[in-house]
PDB file of C-alpha atoms in Angstrom:
ATOM      1  CA  UNK A   1      -3.894  -1.428  -0.987  1.00 39.00           C
ATOM      2  CA  UNK A   2      -7.389  -2.280  -0.593  1.00 39.00           C
ATOM      3  CA  UNK A   3     -10.164  -0.949   2.591  1.00 42.00           C
ATOM      4  CA  UNK A   4     -13.635  -1.885   1.680  1.00 44.00           C
ATOM      5  CA  UNK A   5     -14.842   1.495   0.503  1.00 43.00           C
ATOM      6  CA  UNK A   6     -12.130   1.019  -1.913  1.00 40.00           C
ATOM      7  CA  UNK A   7     -14.092  -1.834  -3.495  1.00 43.00           C
ATOM      8  CA  UNK A   8     -16.548   0.013  -3.786  1.00 44.00           C
ATOM      9  CA  UNK A   9     -15.535   3.302  -4.725  1.00 45.00           C
ATOM     10  CA  UNK A  10     -13.263   1.377  -7.558  1.00 52.00           C
ATOM     11  CA  UNK A  11     -13.531   0.528 -10.985  1.00 82.00           C
ATOM     12  CA  UNK A  12     -11.557  -0.719 -13.421  1.00 89.00           C
ATOM     13  CA  UNK A  13     -10.606   2.549 -14.744  1.00 90.00           C
ATOM     14  CA  UNK A  14      -9.651   3.886 -10.997  1.00 90.00           C
ATOM     15  CA  UNK A  15      -7.690   0.631 -10.987  1.00 94.00           C
ATOM     16  CA  UNK A  16      -5.612   1.785 -13.823  1.00 95.00           C
ATOM     17  CA  UNK A  17      -4.728   4.971 -12.807  1.00 96.00           C
ATOM     18  CA  UNK A  18      -3.239   3.546  -9.628  1.00 96.00           C
ATOM     19  CA  UNK A  19      -1.135   1.801 -11.346  1.00 97.00           C
ATOM     20  CA  UNK A  20      -0.430   4.378 -13.616  1.00 97.00           C
ATOM     21  CA  UNK A  21       0.259   7.004 -11.227  1.00 97.00           C
ATOM     22  CA  UNK A  22       0.308   5.743  -7.738  1.00 97.00           C
ATOM     23  CA  UNK A  23       2.521   3.068  -8.263  1.00 97.00           C
ATOM     24  CA  UNK A  24       5.750   5.175  -9.966  1.00 97.00           C
ATOM     25  CA  UNK A  25       5.276   7.727  -7.815  1.00 96.00           C
ATOM     26  CA  UNK A  26       4.643   5.492  -3.751  1.00 97.00           C
ATOM     27  CA  UNK A  27       4.204   2.337  -5.294  1.00 97.00           C
ATOM     28  CA  UNK A  28       7.795   1.545  -6.587  1.00 98.00           C
ATOM     29  CA  UNK A  29      10.124   2.825  -4.878  1.00 98.00           C
ATOM     30  CA  UNK A  30       8.193   1.933  -1.094  1.00 98.00           C
ATOM     31  CA  UNK A  31       8.049  -2.005  -2.801  1.00 98.00           C
ATOM     32  CA  UNK A  32      12.020  -1.910  -4.204  1.00 98.00           C
ATOM     33  CA  UNK A  33      12.396  -1.192  -0.762  1.00 97.00           C
ATOM     34  CA  UNK A  34       9.941  -4.319   1.079  1.00 98.00           C
ATOM     35  CA  UNK A  35      11.117  -6.346  -1.983  1.00 98.00           C
ATOM     36  CA  UNK A  36      15.152  -6.208  -1.088  1.00 97.00           C
ATOM     37  CA  UNK A  37      14.317  -6.302   3.028  1.00 97.00           C
ATOM     38  CA  UNK A  38      12.780  -9.597   1.763  1.00 98.00           C
ATOM     39  CA  UNK A  39      16.122 -10.954   1.055  1.00 97.00           C
ATOM     40  CA  UNK A  40      14.529 -13.277  -1.607  1.00 98.00           C
ATOM     41  CA  UNK A  41      16.087 -16.216  -3.561  1.00 97.00           C
ATOM     42  CA  UNK A  42      15.463 -17.980  -6.324  1.00 98.00           C
ATOM     43  CA  UNK A  43      13.005 -20.788  -5.630  1.00 97.00           C
ATOM     44  CA  UNK A  44      10.854 -19.870  -2.712  1.00 98.00           C
ATOM     45  CA  UNK A  45       7.325 -19.541  -2.913  1.00 98.00           C
ATOM     46  CA  UNK A  46       6.252 -16.105  -1.705  1.00 98.00           C
ATOM     47  CA  UNK A  47       2.717 -14.219  -1.160  1.00 98.00           C
ATOM     48  CA  UNK A  48       1.529 -10.444  -1.444  1.00 98.00           C
ATOM     49  CA  UNK A  49      -1.358  -9.815   0.473  1.00 98.00           C
ATOM     50  CA  UNK A  50      -3.560  -6.684  -0.005  1.00 98.00           C
ATOM     51  CA  UNK A  51      -1.716  -6.585  -3.960  1.00 98.00           C
ATOM     52  CA  UNK A  52      -3.514  -4.010  -5.502  1.00 97.00           C
ATOM     53  CA  UNK A  53      -2.513  -4.207  -8.686  1.00 97.00           C
ATOM     54  CA  UNK A  54       0.699  -6.362  -8.485  1.00 97.00           C
ATOM     55  CA  UNK A  55       4.018  -4.753  -7.895  1.00 98.00           C
ATOM     56  CA  UNK A  56       5.382  -6.297  -5.320  1.00 98.00           C
ATOM     57  CA  UNK A  57       4.429  -9.647  -6.568  1.00 98.00           C
ATOM     58  CA  UNK A  58       6.015  -8.597  -9.883  1.00 97.00           C
ATOM     59  CA  UNK A  59       9.393  -7.577  -8.329  1.00 97.00           C
ATOM     60  CA  UNK A  60       8.980 -10.984  -6.487  1.00 98.00           C
ATOM     61  CA  UNK A  61       8.682 -12.841  -9.013  1.00 96.00           C
ATOM     62  CA  UNK A  62      12.014 -11.565 -10.426  1.00 95.00           C
ATOM     63  CA  UNK A  63      13.762 -12.402  -7.991  1.00 96.00           C
ATOM     64  CA  UNK A  64      12.228 -16.595  -6.810  1.00 97.00           C
ATOM     65  CA  UNK A  65      12.766 -16.997 -10.828  1.00 95.00           C
ATOM     66  CA  UNK A  66      11.223 -19.324 -12.828  1.00 93.00           C
ATOM     67  CA  UNK A  67      11.897 -21.799 -10.895  1.00 95.00           C
ATOM     68  CA  UNK A  68       9.531 -19.888  -7.647  1.00 96.00           C
ATOM     69  CA  UNK A  69       6.309 -18.836  -7.487  1.00 97.00           C
ATOM     70  CA  UNK A  70       4.088 -15.685  -5.900  1.00 98.00           C
ATOM     71  CA  UNK A  71       0.774 -15.596  -5.752  1.00 98.00           C
ATOM     72  CA  UNK A  72      -1.141 -12.044  -4.844  1.00 98.00           C
ATOM     73  CA  UNK A  73      -4.604 -11.820  -3.490  1.00 98.00           C
ATOM     74  CA  UNK A  74      -6.727  -8.649  -2.858  1.00 98.00           C
ATOM     75  CA  UNK A  75     -10.803  -8.267  -2.557  1.00 96.00           C
ATOM     76  CA  UNK A  76     -10.655  -5.476  -5.509  1.00 95.00           C
ATOM     77  CA  UNK A  77     -11.330  -7.446  -8.252  1.00 96.00           C
ATOM     78  CA  UNK A  78     -10.897  -4.556 -10.423  1.00 95.00           C
ATOM     79  CA  UNK A  79      -7.259  -4.589  -9.054  1.00 96.00           C
ATOM     80  CA  UNK A  80      -6.444  -7.693 -10.063  1.00 97.00           C
ATOM     81  CA  UNK A  81      -7.505  -7.443 -13.406  1.00 96.00           C
ATOM     82  CA  UNK A  82      -4.742  -4.616 -14.173  1.00 96.00           C
ATOM     83  CA  UNK A  83      -2.164  -6.661 -12.060  1.00 97.00           C
ATOM     84  CA  UNK A  84      -3.319 -10.065 -14.883  1.00 95.00           C
ATOM     85  CA  UNK A  85      -2.897  -7.568 -17.570  1.00 94.00           C
ATOM     86  CA  UNK A  86       0.868  -6.063 -16.511  1.00 93.00           C
ATOM     87  CA  UNK A  87       2.739  -9.860 -16.028  1.00 90.00           C
ATOM     88  CA  UNK A  88       4.358 -12.075 -18.946  1.00 84.00           C
ATOM     89  CA  UNK A  89       1.768 -14.797 -19.430  1.00 82.00           C
ATOM     90  CA  UNK A  90       4.285 -16.960 -18.714  1.00 84.00           C
ATOM     91  CA  UNK A  91       4.871 -16.070 -15.241  1.00 88.00           C
ATOM     92  CA  UNK A  92       4.831 -17.220 -12.252  1.00 88.00           C
ATOM     93  CA  UNK A  93       2.459 -15.728 -10.404  1.00 95.00           C
ATOM     94  CA  UNK A  94      -1.751 -16.406  -9.748  1.00 96.00           C
ATOM     95  CA  UNK A  95      -3.899 -14.014  -8.580  1.00 97.00           C
ATOM     96  CA  UNK A  96      -7.298 -14.666  -5.883  1.00 98.00           C
ATOM     97  CA  UNK A  97      -9.314 -12.006  -5.198  1.00 98.00           C
ATOM     98  CA  UNK A  98     -10.439 -12.642  -0.963  1.00 97.00           C
ATOM     99  CA  UNK A  99      -9.876 -10.781   2.075  1.00 97.00           C
ATOM    100  CA  UNK A 100      -6.653 -10.673   3.943  1.00 98.00           C
ATOM    101  CA  UNK A 101      -8.888 -12.140   6.975  1.00 98.00           C
ATOM    102  CA  UNK A 102      -9.425 -15.224   4.928  1.00 98.00           C
ATOM    103  CA  UNK A 103      -6.890 -16.871   2.437  1.00 98.00           C
ATOM    104  CA  UNK A 104      -8.416 -18.991   0.446  1.00 97.00           C
ATOM    105  CA  UNK A 105      -4.779 -21.334   0.083  1.00 98.00           C
ATOM    106  CA  UNK A 106      -3.123 -23.691   2.464  1.00 97.00           C
ATOM    107  CA  UNK A 107      -1.188 -24.013   5.347  1.00 98.00           C
ATOM    108  CA  UNK A 108       2.363 -24.261   5.486  1.00 97.00           C
ATOM    109  CA  UNK A 109       2.492 -22.880   1.456  1.00 98.00           C
ATOM    110  CA  UNK A 110       4.654 -20.054   1.455  1.00 98.00           C
ATOM    111  CA  UNK A 111       8.637 -19.975   1.904  1.00 98.00           C
ATOM    112  CA  UNK A 112       7.787 -15.356   2.294  1.00 98.00           C
ATOM    113  CA  UNK A 113       4.514 -13.272   3.214  1.00 98.00           C
ATOM    114  CA  UNK A 114       4.603  -9.705   1.954  1.00 98.00           C
ATOM    115  CA  UNK A 115       2.608  -6.841   2.602  1.00 98.00           C
ATOM    116  CA  UNK A 116       3.124  -3.647   1.334  1.00 98.00           C
ATOM    117  CA  UNK A 117       0.419  -0.376   2.717  1.00 97.00           C
ATOM    118  CA  UNK A 118      -2.308  -2.762   3.603  1.00 97.00           C
ATOM    119  CA  UNK A 119      -2.094  -3.643   6.998  1.00 98.00           C
ATOM    120  CA  UNK A 120      -3.835  -0.721   8.496  1.00 97.00           C
ATOM    121  CA  UNK A 121      -6.926  -0.576   6.610  1.00 96.00           C
ATOM    122  CA  UNK A 122      -8.108  -4.195   6.763  1.00 97.00           C
ATOM    123  CA  UNK A 123     -10.976  -5.161   8.982  1.00 95.00           C
ATOM    124  CA  UNK A 124      -9.664  -7.364  11.265  1.00 98.00           C
ATOM    125  CA  UNK A 125      -5.493  -6.613  11.041  1.00 98.00           C
ATOM    126  CA  UNK A 126      -5.050  -9.871  14.040  1.00 98.00           C
ATOM    127  CA  UNK A 127      -6.913 -12.509  11.775  1.00 98.00           C
ATOM    128  CA  UNK A 128      -4.954 -10.846   8.668  1.00 98.00           C
ATOM    129  CA  UNK A 129      -1.499 -11.559  11.048  1.00 98.00           C
ATOM    130  CA  UNK A 130      -2.882 -14.749  11.796  1.00 98.00           C
ATOM    131  CA  UNK A 131      -3.952 -15.924   8.474  1.00 98.00           C
ATOM    132  CA  UNK A 132      -0.307 -14.632   7.570  1.00 98.00           C
ATOM    133  CA  UNK A 133       1.311 -16.896   9.857  1.00 98.00           C
ATOM    134  CA  UNK A 134      -0.838 -19.993   9.171  1.00 98.00           C
ATOM    135  CA  UNK A 135       0.009 -19.503   5.612  1.00 98.00           C
ATOM    136  CA  UNK A 136       3.254 -19.639   6.023  1.00 98.00           C
ATOM    137  CA  UNK A 137       6.202 -22.554   6.056  1.00 97.00           C
ATOM    138  CA  UNK A 138       7.349 -23.372   9.929  1.00 95.00           C
ATOM    139  CA  UNK A 139      10.240 -21.354   9.053  1.00 95.00           C
ATOM    140  CA  UNK A 140       8.827 -18.462   6.931  1.00 97.00           C
ATOM    141  CA  UNK A 141       9.308 -15.066   7.565  1.00 98.00           C
ATOM    142  CA  UNK A 142       6.118 -12.155   7.081  1.00 98.00           C
ATOM    143  CA  UNK A 143       7.359  -8.985   6.206  1.00 98.00           C
ATOM    144  CA  UNK A 144       4.707  -4.947   7.175  1.00 98.00           C
ATOM    145  CA  UNK A 145       5.857  -2.382   5.091  1.00 98.00           C
ATOM    146  CA  UNK A 146       3.751   1.002   6.940  1.00 98.00           C
ATOM    147  CA  UNK A 147       3.674   4.487   5.854  1.00 98.00           C
ATOM    148  CA  UNK A 148       3.548   6.512   8.325  1.00 96.00           C
ATOM    149  CA  UNK A 149       3.688   8.879  10.876  1.00 96.00           C
ATOM    150  CA  UNK A 150       2.099  11.663   8.484  1.00 97.00           C
ATOM    151  CA  UNK A 151       4.266  14.035   6.711  1.00 97.00           C
ATOM    152  CA  UNK A 152       3.744  17.849   6.289  1.00 97.00           C
ATOM    153  CA  UNK A 153       3.044  17.456   2.590  1.00 97.00           C
ATOM    154  CA  UNK A 154       0.439  15.070   3.070  1.00 98.00           C
ATOM    155  CA  UNK A 155      -0.295  17.409   5.782  1.00 98.00           C
ATOM    156  CA  UNK A 156      -1.441  19.906   4.007  1.00 98.00           C
ATOM    157  CA  UNK A 157      -4.076  17.435   1.864  1.00 98.00           C
ATOM    158  CA  UNK A 158      -5.504  16.430   4.977  1.00 98.00           C
ATOM    159  CA  UNK A 159      -6.090  19.681   6.473  1.00 98.00           C
ATOM    160  CA  UNK A 160      -7.504  21.140   3.061  1.00 98.00           C
ATOM    161  CA  UNK A 161      -9.986  17.502   2.178  1.00 98.00           C
ATOM    162  CA  UNK A 162     -10.657  18.454   5.983  1.00 97.00           C
ATOM    163  CA  UNK A 163     -11.524  21.612   5.272  1.00 97.00           C
ATOM    164  CA  UNK A 164     -13.527  21.767   2.514  1.00 97.00           C
ATOM    165  CA  UNK A 165     -15.256  18.042   1.902  1.00 96.00           C
ATOM    166  CA  UNK A 166     -17.538  15.021   3.782  1.00 91.00           C
ATOM    167  CA  UNK A 167     -15.210  13.685   6.946  1.00 92.00           C
ATOM    168  CA  UNK A 168     -14.247  10.635   4.980  1.00 92.00           C
ATOM    169  CA  UNK A 169     -11.747  12.078   2.992  1.00 95.00           C
ATOM    170  CA  UNK A 170      -9.696  13.886   5.262  1.00 97.00           C
ATOM    171  CA  UNK A 171     -10.252  10.240   7.674  1.00 96.00           C
ATOM    172  CA  UNK A 172      -8.723   8.300   4.011  1.00 96.00           C
ATOM    173  CA  UNK A 173      -5.040  10.273   4.268  1.00 97.00           C
ATOM    174  CA  UNK A 174      -5.420   9.385   7.974  1.00 97.00           C
ATOM    175  CA  UNK A 175      -5.892   5.975   7.809  1.00 97.00           C
ATOM    176  CA  UNK A 176      -2.861   5.524   5.537  1.00 97.00           C
ATOM    177  CA  UNK A 177      -0.680   6.733   7.735  1.00 98.00           C
ATOM    178  CA  UNK A 178      -2.428   5.183  11.396  1.00 97.00           C
ATOM    179  CA  UNK A 179      -0.466   2.302  11.755  1.00 97.00           C
ATOM    180  CA  UNK A 180       2.991   2.988  12.464  1.00 97.00           C
ATOM    181  CA  UNK A 181       3.561   2.589  16.144  1.00 96.00           C
ATOM    182  CA  UNK A 182       5.983   0.277  16.914  1.00 96.00           C
ATOM    183  CA  UNK A 183       4.635  -1.052  20.235  1.00 97.00           C
ATOM    184  CA  UNK A 184       0.849  -1.354  18.365  1.00 97.00           C
ATOM    185  CA  UNK A 185       2.599  -3.739  15.545  1.00 98.00           C
ATOM    186  CA  UNK A 186       4.619  -5.901  18.109  1.00 97.00           C
ATOM    187  CA  UNK A 187       1.183  -6.263  19.884  1.00 98.00           C
ATOM    188  CA  UNK A 188      -0.472  -6.963  16.668  1.00 98.00           C
ATOM    189  CA  UNK A 189       2.140  -9.639  15.964  1.00 98.00           C
ATOM    190  CA  UNK A 190       2.554 -11.389  18.466  1.00 98.00           C
ATOM    191  CA  UNK A 191      -1.501 -11.990  19.074  1.00 98.00           C
ATOM    192  CA  UNK A 192      -1.481 -12.929  15.228  1.00 97.00           C
ATOM    193  CA  UNK A 193       1.490 -15.580  16.325  1.00 96.00           C
ATOM    194  CA  UNK A 194       5.103 -14.724  15.865  1.00 97.00           C
ATOM    195  CA  UNK A 195       7.053 -14.425  18.439  1.00 93.00           C
ATOM    196  CA  UNK A 196      10.673 -13.225  16.586  1.00 94.00           C
ATOM    197  CA  UNK A 197      10.243 -10.106  14.769  1.00 96.00           C
ATOM    198  CA  UNK A 198      12.607  -6.492  13.954  1.00 97.00           C
ATOM    199  CA  UNK A 199      10.424  -3.329  13.939  1.00 98.00           C
ATOM    200  CA  UNK A 200      12.502  -0.061  12.643  1.00 96.00           C
ATOM    201  CA  UNK A 201      12.005   2.726  10.640  1.00 95.00           C
ATOM    202  CA  UNK A 202      13.140   4.016   8.235  1.00 95.00           C
ATOM    203  CA  UNK A 203      12.772   6.710   5.093  1.00 96.00           C
ATOM    204  CA  UNK A 204      12.124   6.284   1.271  1.00 97.00           C
ATOM    205  CA  UNK A 205      12.608   8.719  -1.097  1.00 96.00           C
ATOM    206  CA  UNK A 206      10.086  10.165  -3.283  1.00 96.00           C
ATOM    207  CA  UNK A 207       9.678  12.185  -6.838  1.00 96.00           C
ATOM    208  CA  UNK A 208       6.653  13.248  -7.488  1.00 96.00           C
ATOM    209  CA  UNK A 209       5.429  15.154 -10.070  1.00 97.00           C
ATOM    210  CA  UNK A 210       4.482  19.459 -10.435  1.00 97.00           C
ATOM    211  CA  UNK A 211       1.821  20.230  -7.307  1.00 97.00           C
ATOM    212  CA  UNK A 212      -1.133  20.401  -9.204  1.00 97.00           C
ATOM    213  CA  UNK A 213      -0.272  17.169 -11.689  1.00 97.00           C
ATOM    214  CA  UNK A 214       0.283  14.887  -7.949  1.00 97.00           C
ATOM    215  CA  UNK A 215      -3.229  16.286  -6.835  1.00 98.00           C
ATOM    216  CA  UNK A 216      -5.296  15.096  -9.364  1.00 97.00           C
ATOM    217  CA  UNK A 217      -3.245  11.871 -10.066  1.00 97.00           C
ATOM    218  CA  UNK A 218      -3.709  10.892  -6.772  1.00 97.00           C
ATOM    219  CA  UNK A 219      -6.818  12.179  -5.953  1.00 96.00           C
ATOM    220  CA  UNK A 220      -8.148   9.171  -9.071  1.00 94.00           C
ATOM    221  CA  UNK A 221      -6.152   6.813  -8.499  1.00 94.00           C
ATOM    222  CA  UNK A 222      -6.954   6.483  -4.047  1.00 93.00           C
ATOM    223  CA  UNK A 223     -10.036   5.957  -3.098  1.00 91.00           C
ATOM    224  CA  UNK A 224     -10.670   9.890  -3.018  1.00 93.00           C
ATOM    225  CA  UNK A 225     -11.660   9.530  -6.522  1.00 91.00           C
ATOM    226  CA  UNK A 226     -15.384   8.770  -5.552  1.00 88.00           C
ATOM    227  CA  UNK A 227     -15.518  11.510  -3.385  1.00 91.00           C
ATOM    228  CA  UNK A 228     -13.806  14.102  -5.410  1.00 94.00           C
ATOM    229  CA  UNK A 229     -16.267  13.422  -8.618  1.00 91.00           C
ATOM    230  CA  UNK A 230     -19.352  14.117  -6.682  1.00 92.00           C
ATOM    231  CA  UNK A 231     -17.667  16.992  -4.619  1.00 95.00           C
ATOM    232  CA  UNK A 232     -19.071  20.467  -5.118  1.00 96.00           C
ATOM    233  CA  UNK A 233     -16.887  22.665  -7.492  1.00 97.00           C
ATOM    234  CA  UNK A 234     -16.456  25.863  -5.302  1.00 97.00           C
ATOM    235  CA  UNK A 235     -14.837  23.259  -2.761  1.00 97.00           C
ATOM    236  CA  UNK A 236     -12.635  21.409  -5.474  1.00 97.00           C
ATOM    237  CA  UNK A 237     -10.946  24.372  -6.245  1.00 98.00           C
ATOM    238  CA  UNK A 238     -10.803  25.963  -2.660  1.00 98.00           C
ATOM    239  CA  UNK A 239      -8.577  22.317  -2.377  1.00 98.00           C
ATOM    240  CA  UNK A 240      -7.057  22.804  -4.943  1.00 98.00           C
ATOM    241  CA  UNK A 241      -5.760  25.972  -4.171  1.00 98.00           C
ATOM    242  CA  UNK A 242      -4.800  25.581  -1.207  1.00 98.00           C
ATOM    243  CA  UNK A 243      -3.423  22.348  -1.440  1.00 98.00           C
ATOM    244  CA  UNK A 244      -1.142  23.537  -4.740  1.00 97.00           C
ATOM    245  CA  UNK A 245      -0.162  26.704  -2.783  1.00 97.00           C
ATOM    246  CA  UNK A 246       1.045  24.773   0.644  1.00 97.00           C
ATOM    247  CA  UNK A 247       2.892  22.110  -1.716  1.00 97.00           C
ATOM    248  CA  UNK A 248       5.245  24.577  -3.398  1.00 95.00           C
ATOM    249  CA  UNK A 249       8.282  24.648  -0.429  1.00 95.00           C
ATOM    250  CA  UNK A 250       8.932  20.628  -1.342  1.00 95.00           C
ATOM    251  CA  UNK A 251       8.940  21.616  -5.469  1.00 89.00           C
ATOM    252  CA  UNK A 252       8.026  22.921  -8.740  1.00 78.00           C
ATOM    253  CA  UNK A 253       7.476  23.015 -11.780  1.00 81.00           C
ATOM    254  CA  UNK A 254       9.807  20.480 -12.475  1.00 87.00           C
ATOM    255  CA  UNK A 255       8.507  17.594  -9.421  1.00 94.00           C
ATOM    256  CA  UNK A 256       8.795  17.254  -5.368  1.00 96.00           C
ATOM    257  CA  UNK A 257      10.532  15.424  -3.453  1.00 92.00           C
ATOM    258  CA  UNK A 258      11.085  14.435   0.299  1.00 91.00           C
ATOM    259  CA  UNK A 259      11.550  11.247   2.797  1.00 95.00           C
ATOM    260  CA  UNK A 260       8.680   9.036   3.280  1.00 96.00           C
ATOM    261  CA  UNK A 261       8.595   7.239   6.691  1.00 97.00           C
ATOM    262  CA  UNK A 262       8.295   3.232   6.995  1.00 97.00           C
ATOM    263  CA  UNK A 263       8.445   1.336   8.999  1.00 98.00           C
ATOM    264  CA  UNK A 264       8.960  -1.850   8.418  1.00 98.00           C
ATOM    265  CA  UNK A 265       8.133  -4.756  10.321  1.00 98.00           C
ATOM    266  CA  UNK A 266       9.821  -8.435   9.375  1.00 98.00           C
ATOM    267  CA  UNK A 267       8.671 -11.381  12.024  1.00 97.00           C
ATOM    268  CA  UNK A 268       9.183 -15.022  12.027  1.00 92.00           C
TER     269      UNK A 268
END
C-alpha cells in the first residue's frame, strides 16, 4: 500500500508503525480474506503487488509451502526493510523495490498475482494491470482487494480532517476508498488485458482499539503521519476531539468493531 507521497513521508519508523498497528487491525483480516479467496496451492508461484510490510506475502508463503515461492514488490524501501525482518530467513520469499507499473520480473513468471488495498494509489492503474497480466502464466489469475465504499466510521475521520487540516489529509482518506465501483474495476481489468472476471462486494469484520488509541495508531501508520506532525496543536486538538466523540457509537473502552465493505475482483 504505497502511494507516491507514502514513499516521501514514510521512513522506517512509520513503516514499523504500519506493521505494528495497521496490519493487526485492518491489514491482516483483509489479507486472510484475500488469500483464502485465492485458493493458493502448494508449489504455486505468487506475486504480491504493493506489498507494504508483506502481510499478504507472509500468508501466501504458508499456503504455497517450501516448494512454492512468493515475491513482494513495493516502491517504498522502508516498507520492504520491515517486510524482510518479519519472515523467517529460510522462507521462499524475495522482495523488490519497484512501481507496479514497471514490474522488474519476467513474463509468465507467476501463477497468482495478489494486490491488496493498493491499486487505487497507483499512478497508472491500467499499466499496473497490464504488468500484472504480463507476469502471469496463461492459466494464471489475479486477485484485487479494494476497500469501499467509505463507512461512517472513516467518514467521521475524513470530515474532521477536512475541517481542521490541509486538504491532502482528508484527500488521503477519500483516496483509500476511491476505487470500488464494479463498472470502473471491470473496465480497468478489460483495458489491462483480462476478459474473464468475477467482481463482488463482501464485508470484512474488523476489530479495532478504542477511539483515541485507534486514532493515534491510524495517524502514525499511514501517510497522514507527516501532515499530522506538522499541524498546529489547536487543529490537532480539534481533530482529536471530533473524531473520538464521533467514534463513540462504534465502541468504547474495549475497542471498536464494524464491517468494512471490500470489493474483490478475480480475473484470469
